[in-house]
Short mmCIF file of C-alpha atoms and ligand atoms in Angstrom, two decimals:
data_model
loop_
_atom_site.label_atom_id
_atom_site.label_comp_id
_atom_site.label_asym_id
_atom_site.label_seq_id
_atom_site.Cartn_x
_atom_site.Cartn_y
_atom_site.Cartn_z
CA UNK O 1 -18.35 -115.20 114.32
CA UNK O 2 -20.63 -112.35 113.55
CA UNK O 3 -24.03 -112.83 114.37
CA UNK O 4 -26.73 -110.72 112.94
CA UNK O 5 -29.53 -110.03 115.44
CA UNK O 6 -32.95 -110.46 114.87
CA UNK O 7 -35.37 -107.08 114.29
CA UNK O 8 -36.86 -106.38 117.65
CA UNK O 9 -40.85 -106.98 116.65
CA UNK O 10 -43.14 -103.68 115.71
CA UNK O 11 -39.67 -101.33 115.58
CA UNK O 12 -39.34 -98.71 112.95
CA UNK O 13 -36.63 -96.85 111.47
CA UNK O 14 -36.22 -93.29 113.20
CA UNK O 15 -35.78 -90.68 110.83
CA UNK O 16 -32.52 -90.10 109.26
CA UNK O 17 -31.58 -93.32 110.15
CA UNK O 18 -31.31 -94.89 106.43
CA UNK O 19 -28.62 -92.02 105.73
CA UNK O 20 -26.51 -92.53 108.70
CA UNK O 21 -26.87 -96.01 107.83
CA UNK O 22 -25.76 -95.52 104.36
CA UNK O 23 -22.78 -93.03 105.48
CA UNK O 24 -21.74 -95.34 108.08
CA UNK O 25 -21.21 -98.41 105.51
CA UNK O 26 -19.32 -95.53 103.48
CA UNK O 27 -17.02 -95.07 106.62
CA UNK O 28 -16.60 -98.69 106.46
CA UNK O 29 -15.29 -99.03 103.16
CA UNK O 30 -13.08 -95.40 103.87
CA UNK O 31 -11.16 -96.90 106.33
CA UNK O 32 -10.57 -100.62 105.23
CA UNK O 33 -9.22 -99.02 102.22
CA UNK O 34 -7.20 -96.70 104.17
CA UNK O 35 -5.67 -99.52 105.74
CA UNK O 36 -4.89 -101.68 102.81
CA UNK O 37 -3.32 -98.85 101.44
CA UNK O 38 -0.70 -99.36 104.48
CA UNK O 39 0.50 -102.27 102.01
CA UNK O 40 1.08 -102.59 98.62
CA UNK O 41 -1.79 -103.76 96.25
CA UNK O 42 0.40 -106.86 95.44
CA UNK O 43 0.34 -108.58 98.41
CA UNK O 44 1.08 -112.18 100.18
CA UNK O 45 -1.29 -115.05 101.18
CA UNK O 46 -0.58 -116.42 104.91
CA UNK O 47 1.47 -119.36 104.48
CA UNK O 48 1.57 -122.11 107.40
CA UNK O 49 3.93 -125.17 107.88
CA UNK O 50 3.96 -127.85 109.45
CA UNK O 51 0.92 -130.39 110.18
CA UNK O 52 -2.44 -129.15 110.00
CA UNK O 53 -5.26 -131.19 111.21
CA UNK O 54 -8.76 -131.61 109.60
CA UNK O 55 -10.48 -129.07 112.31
CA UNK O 56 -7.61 -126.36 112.53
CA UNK O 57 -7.90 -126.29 108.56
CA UNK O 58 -12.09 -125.78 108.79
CA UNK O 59 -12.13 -123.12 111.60
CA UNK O 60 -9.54 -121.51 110.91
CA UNK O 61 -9.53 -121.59 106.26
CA UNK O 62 -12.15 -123.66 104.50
CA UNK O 63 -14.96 -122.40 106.44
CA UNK O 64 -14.29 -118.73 106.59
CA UNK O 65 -13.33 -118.80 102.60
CA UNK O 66 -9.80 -117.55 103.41
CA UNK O 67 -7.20 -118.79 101.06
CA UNK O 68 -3.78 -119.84 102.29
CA UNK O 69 -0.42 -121.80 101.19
CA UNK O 70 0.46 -125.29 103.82
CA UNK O 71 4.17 -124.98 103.00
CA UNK O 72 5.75 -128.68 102.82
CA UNK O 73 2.33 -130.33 102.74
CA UNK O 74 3.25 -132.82 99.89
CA UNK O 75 6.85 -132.65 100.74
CA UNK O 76 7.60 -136.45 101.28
CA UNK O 77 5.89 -137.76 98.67
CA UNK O 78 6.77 -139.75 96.29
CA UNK O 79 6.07 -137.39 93.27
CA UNK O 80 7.62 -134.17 94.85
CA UNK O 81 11.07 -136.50 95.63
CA UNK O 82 11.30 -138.44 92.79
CA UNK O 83 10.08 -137.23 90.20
CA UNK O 84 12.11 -135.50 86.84
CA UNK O 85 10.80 -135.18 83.29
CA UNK O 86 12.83 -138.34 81.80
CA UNK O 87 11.24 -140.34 85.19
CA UNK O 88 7.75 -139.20 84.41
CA UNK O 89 8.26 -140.57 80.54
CA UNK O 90 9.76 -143.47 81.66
CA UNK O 91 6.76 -144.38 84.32
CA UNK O 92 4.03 -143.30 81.58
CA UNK O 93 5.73 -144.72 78.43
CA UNK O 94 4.14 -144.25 74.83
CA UNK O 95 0.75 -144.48 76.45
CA UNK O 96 -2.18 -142.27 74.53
CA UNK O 97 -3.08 -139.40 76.11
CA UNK O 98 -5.12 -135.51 75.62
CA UNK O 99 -3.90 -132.42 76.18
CA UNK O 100 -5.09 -129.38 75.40
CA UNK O 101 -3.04 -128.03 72.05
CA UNK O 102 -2.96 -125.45 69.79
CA UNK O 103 -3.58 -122.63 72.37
CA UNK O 104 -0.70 -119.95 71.18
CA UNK O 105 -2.67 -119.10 68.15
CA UNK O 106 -6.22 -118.88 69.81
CA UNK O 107 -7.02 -116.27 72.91
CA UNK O 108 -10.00 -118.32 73.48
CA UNK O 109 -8.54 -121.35 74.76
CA UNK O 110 -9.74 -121.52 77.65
CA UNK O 111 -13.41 -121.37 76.58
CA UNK O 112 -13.35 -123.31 73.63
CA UNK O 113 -11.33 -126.44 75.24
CA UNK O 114 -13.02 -129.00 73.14
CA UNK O 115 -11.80 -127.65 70.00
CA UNK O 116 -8.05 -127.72 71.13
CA UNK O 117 -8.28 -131.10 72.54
CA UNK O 118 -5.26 -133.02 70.87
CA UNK O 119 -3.79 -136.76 71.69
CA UNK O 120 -0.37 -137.70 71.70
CA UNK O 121 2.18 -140.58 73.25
CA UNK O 122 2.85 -139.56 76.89
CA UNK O 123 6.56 -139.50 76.45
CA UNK O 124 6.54 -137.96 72.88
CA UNK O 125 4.50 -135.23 75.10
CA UNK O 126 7.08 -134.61 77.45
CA UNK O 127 10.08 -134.44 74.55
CA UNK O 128 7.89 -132.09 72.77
CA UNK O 129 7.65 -129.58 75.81
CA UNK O 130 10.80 -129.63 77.33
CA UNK O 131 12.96 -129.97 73.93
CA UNK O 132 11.77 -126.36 72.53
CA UNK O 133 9.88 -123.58 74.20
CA UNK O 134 6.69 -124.22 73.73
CA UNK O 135 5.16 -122.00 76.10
CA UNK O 136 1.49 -122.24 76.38
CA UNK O 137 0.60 -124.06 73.57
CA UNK O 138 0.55 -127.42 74.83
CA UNK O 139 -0.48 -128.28 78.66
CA UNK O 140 -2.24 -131.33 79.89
CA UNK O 141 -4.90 -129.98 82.43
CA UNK O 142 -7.52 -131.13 84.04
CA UNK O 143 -9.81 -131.32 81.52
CA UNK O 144 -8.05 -134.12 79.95
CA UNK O 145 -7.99 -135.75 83.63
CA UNK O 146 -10.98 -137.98 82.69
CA UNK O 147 -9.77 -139.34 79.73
CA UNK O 148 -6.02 -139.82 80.91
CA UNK O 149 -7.57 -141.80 83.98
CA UNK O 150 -6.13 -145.13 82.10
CA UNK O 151 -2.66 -143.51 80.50
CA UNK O 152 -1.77 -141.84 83.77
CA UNK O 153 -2.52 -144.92 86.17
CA UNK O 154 1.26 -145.51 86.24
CA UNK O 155 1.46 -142.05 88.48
CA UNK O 156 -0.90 -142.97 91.13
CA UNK O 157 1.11 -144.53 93.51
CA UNK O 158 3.68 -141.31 94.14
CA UNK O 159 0.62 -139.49 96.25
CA UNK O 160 0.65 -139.31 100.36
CA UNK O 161 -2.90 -138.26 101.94
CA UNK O 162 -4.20 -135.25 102.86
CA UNK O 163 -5.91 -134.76 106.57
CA UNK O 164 -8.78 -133.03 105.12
CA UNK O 165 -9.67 -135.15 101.59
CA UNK O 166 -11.21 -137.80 101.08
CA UNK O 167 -9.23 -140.44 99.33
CA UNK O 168 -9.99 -139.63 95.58
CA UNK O 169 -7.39 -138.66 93.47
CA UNK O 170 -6.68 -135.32 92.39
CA UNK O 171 -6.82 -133.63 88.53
CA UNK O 172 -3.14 -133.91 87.34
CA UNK O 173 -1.56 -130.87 85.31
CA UNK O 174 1.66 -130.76 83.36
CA UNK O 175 3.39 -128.55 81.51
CA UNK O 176 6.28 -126.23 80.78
CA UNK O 177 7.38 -122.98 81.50
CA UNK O 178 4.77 -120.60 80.38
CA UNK O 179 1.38 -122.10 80.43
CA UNK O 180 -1.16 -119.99 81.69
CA UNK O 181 -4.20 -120.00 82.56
CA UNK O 182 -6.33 -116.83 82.33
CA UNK O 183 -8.35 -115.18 85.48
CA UNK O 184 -11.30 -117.19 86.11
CA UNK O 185 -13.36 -118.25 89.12
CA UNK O 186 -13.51 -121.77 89.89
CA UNK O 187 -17.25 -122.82 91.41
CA UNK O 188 -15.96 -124.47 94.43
CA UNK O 189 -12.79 -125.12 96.83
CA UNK O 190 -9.89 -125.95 95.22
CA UNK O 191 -6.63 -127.69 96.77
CA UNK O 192 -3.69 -127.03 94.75
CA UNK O 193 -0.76 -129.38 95.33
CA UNK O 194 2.38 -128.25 94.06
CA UNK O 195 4.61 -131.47 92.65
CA UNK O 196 7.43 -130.13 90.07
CA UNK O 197 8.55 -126.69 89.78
CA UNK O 198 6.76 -123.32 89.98
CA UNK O 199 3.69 -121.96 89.52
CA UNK O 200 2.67 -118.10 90.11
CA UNK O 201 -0.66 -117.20 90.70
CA UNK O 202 -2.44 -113.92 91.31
CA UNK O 203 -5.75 -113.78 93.25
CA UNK O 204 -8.66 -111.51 93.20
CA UNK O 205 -11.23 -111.73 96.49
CA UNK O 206 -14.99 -112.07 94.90
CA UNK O 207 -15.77 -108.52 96.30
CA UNK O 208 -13.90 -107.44 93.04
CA UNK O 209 -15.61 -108.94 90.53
CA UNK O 210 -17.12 -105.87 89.39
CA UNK O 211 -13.70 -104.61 88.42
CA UNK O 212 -13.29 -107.64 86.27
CA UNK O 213 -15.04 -107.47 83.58
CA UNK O 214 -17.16 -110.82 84.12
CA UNK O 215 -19.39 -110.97 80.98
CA UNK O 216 -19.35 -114.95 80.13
CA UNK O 217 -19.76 -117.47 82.66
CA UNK O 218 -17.17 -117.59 85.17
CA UNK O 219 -14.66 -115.81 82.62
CA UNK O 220 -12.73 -112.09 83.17
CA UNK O 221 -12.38 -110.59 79.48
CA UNK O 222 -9.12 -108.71 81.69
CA UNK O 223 -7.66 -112.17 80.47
CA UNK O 224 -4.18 -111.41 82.20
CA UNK O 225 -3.73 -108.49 85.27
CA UNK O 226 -0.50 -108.53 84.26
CA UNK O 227 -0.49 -107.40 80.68
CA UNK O 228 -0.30 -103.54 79.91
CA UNK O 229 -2.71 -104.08 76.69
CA UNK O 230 -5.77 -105.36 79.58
CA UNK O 231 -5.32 -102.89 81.87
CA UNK O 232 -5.38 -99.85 79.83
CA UNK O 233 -8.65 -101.69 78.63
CA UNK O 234 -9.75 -102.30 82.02
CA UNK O 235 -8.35 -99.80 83.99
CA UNK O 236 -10.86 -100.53 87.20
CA UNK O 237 -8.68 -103.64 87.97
CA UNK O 238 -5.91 -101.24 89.15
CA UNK O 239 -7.77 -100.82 91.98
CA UNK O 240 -8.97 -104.39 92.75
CA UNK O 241 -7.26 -106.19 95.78
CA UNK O 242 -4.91 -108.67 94.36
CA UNK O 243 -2.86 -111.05 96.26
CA UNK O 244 0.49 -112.67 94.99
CA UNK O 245 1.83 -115.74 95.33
CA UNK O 246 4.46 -118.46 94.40
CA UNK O 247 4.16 -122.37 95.17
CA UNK O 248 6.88 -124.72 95.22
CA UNK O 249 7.16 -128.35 95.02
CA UNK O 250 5.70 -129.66 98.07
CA UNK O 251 3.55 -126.76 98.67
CA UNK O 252 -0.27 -127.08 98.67
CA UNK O 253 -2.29 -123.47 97.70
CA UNK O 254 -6.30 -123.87 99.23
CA UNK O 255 -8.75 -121.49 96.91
CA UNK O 256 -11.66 -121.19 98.25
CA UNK O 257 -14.89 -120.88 95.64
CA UNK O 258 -15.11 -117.80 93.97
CA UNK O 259 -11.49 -116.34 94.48
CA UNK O 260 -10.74 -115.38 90.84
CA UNK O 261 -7.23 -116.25 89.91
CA UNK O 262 -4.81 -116.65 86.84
CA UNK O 263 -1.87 -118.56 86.74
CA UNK O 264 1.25 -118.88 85.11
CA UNK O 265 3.91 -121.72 85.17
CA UNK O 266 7.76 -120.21 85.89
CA UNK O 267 9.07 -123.44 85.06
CA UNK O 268 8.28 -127.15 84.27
CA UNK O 269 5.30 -127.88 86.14
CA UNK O 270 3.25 -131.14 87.55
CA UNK O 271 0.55 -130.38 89.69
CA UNK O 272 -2.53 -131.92 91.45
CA UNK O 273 -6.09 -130.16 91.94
CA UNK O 274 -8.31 -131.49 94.75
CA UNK O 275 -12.08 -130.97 95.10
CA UNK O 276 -13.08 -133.41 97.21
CA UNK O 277 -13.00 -132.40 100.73
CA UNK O 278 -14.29 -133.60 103.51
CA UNK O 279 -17.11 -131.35 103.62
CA UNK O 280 -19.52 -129.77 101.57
CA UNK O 281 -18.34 -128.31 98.26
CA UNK O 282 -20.60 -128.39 96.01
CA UNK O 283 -21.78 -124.43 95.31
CA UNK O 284 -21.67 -125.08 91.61
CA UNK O 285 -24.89 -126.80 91.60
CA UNK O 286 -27.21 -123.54 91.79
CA UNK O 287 -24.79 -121.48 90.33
CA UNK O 288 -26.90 -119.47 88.06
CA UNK O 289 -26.09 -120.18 84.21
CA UNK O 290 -25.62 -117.20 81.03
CA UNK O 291 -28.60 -116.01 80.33
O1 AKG L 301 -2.57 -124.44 87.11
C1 AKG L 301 -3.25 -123.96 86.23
O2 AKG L 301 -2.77 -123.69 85.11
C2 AKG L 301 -4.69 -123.61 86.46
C3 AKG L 301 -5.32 -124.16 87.71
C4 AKG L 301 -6.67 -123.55 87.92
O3 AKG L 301 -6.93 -122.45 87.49
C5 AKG L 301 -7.71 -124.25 88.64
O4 AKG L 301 -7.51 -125.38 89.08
O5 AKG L 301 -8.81 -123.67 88.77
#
């Protein structure tokens, strides 16, 4: 832990001191980026397996704000064994539910959710996606989690605990190959349980944010790191810190608040987010709004 100490009472600065100060915090940043350099910009979150109690995760992750992938968390239950598209339709039926629709046509989705908020029978949902490529037009996400609470209800049984949440259920999100979700920051810690398929994510440590572009809310007009159209716009995010990383059914990613991320699905995709630890997470109550 790193402990600031207290001013000793009736010191002053010595002269000169503010400027070695001010080139020592330059050394600082010198030489943690000379050794970052050592690897390349894309790099890996820490991935763990195997149990991980309650404390072990808060010393050592949620505390600290240090994301990192529990391989296998989710790996015996229910939904990560059992579950296939034509078992999903069959447990859900023709029940009504929202999605968010309509989003190939409108770079804004993301913002203006309400407007592409679209209802549909589950199953007729599920032939849609995965009988053409539909890409990122139509996802259910967790926006729609309140009103699917009823619809989904069949689903609810095919989730094992988690040492660290309480017992609420998660936000469910499914989709097919290529939804995506551009770089945002969420406003508190996120659990991301990994059911069917693949998801790839790219993450961005707050310290960046002023290579982002952050002019709405907690929005990145660079959209997509990936695309060569954003970063010729946005050239700063070259040199941002990025981390990498793929989860797998069964996997569980933790974000902590703040890490900007974007993320794309590689394949067919169901997939639970979790905000309801065990301890405090609620940040996004004095999170100051657009002025
Ligand atoms: O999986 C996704 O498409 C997005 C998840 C996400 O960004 C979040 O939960 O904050």
């Amino acid at each position: 832990m790193c402990l600031q100490l207290p001013p000793v009472p009736g010191s002053v600065a010595l002269p000169g001191f503010a400027s070695v100060a001010a080139e020592r915090d330059a050394w600082r940043v010198r030489t943690r980026q000379r050794q970052q350099a050592l690897s390349p910009v894309l790099t890996a979150v820490p991935r763990i397996r195997g149990p991980v109690s309650a404390e072990t995760f808060l010393d050592l992750f949620y505390a600290p704000g240090i994301p990192v992938v529990i391989e296998g968390l989710a790996a015996k239950w229910p939904a990560v064994r059992q579950w296939t598209t034509k078992k999903l339709a069959r447990k859900v039926g023709s029940a009504e539910i929202t999605y968010q629709g309509g989003r190939n046509s409108a770079p804004d989705f993301e913002i203006a959710k309400t407007r592409h908020t679209r209802t549909m029978p589950f199953d007729a949902y599920i032939e849609m996606v995965t009988s053409a490529d539909t890409g990122n037009d139509a996802y259910i996400t967790a926006y729609n989690n309140v009103a699917n609470t009823v619809a989904l209800q069949p689903l609810m049984g095919d989730f094992g605990p988690v040492p660290f949440l309480d017992e609420r259920i998660g936000s469910i999100w499914i989709g097919p190959k290529g939804t995506f979700t551009p770089l945002h920051h969420d406003l508190n810690n996120n659990l991301l349980v990994q059911l069917m398929g693949t998801k790839r994510l790219f993450l961005l440590p707050p310290e960046e944010t002023s290579k982002l572009a952050n002019n709405d809310f907690v929005f990145s007009d660079v959209h997509d790191i990936m695309s060569d159209d954003k970063v010729a716009q946005y050239p700063e995010v070259l040199s941002a810190r990025c981390y990498h990383v793929d989860i797998h059914p069964g996997d569980a990613l933790f974000m902590p608040v703040g890490w900007w991320h974007q993320v794309e699905a590689l394949s067919f995709s169901a997939m639970l987010t979790y905000h309801n630890f065990i301890w405090p997470n609620d940040a996004f109550r004095d999170f100051p709004p657009n002025r």
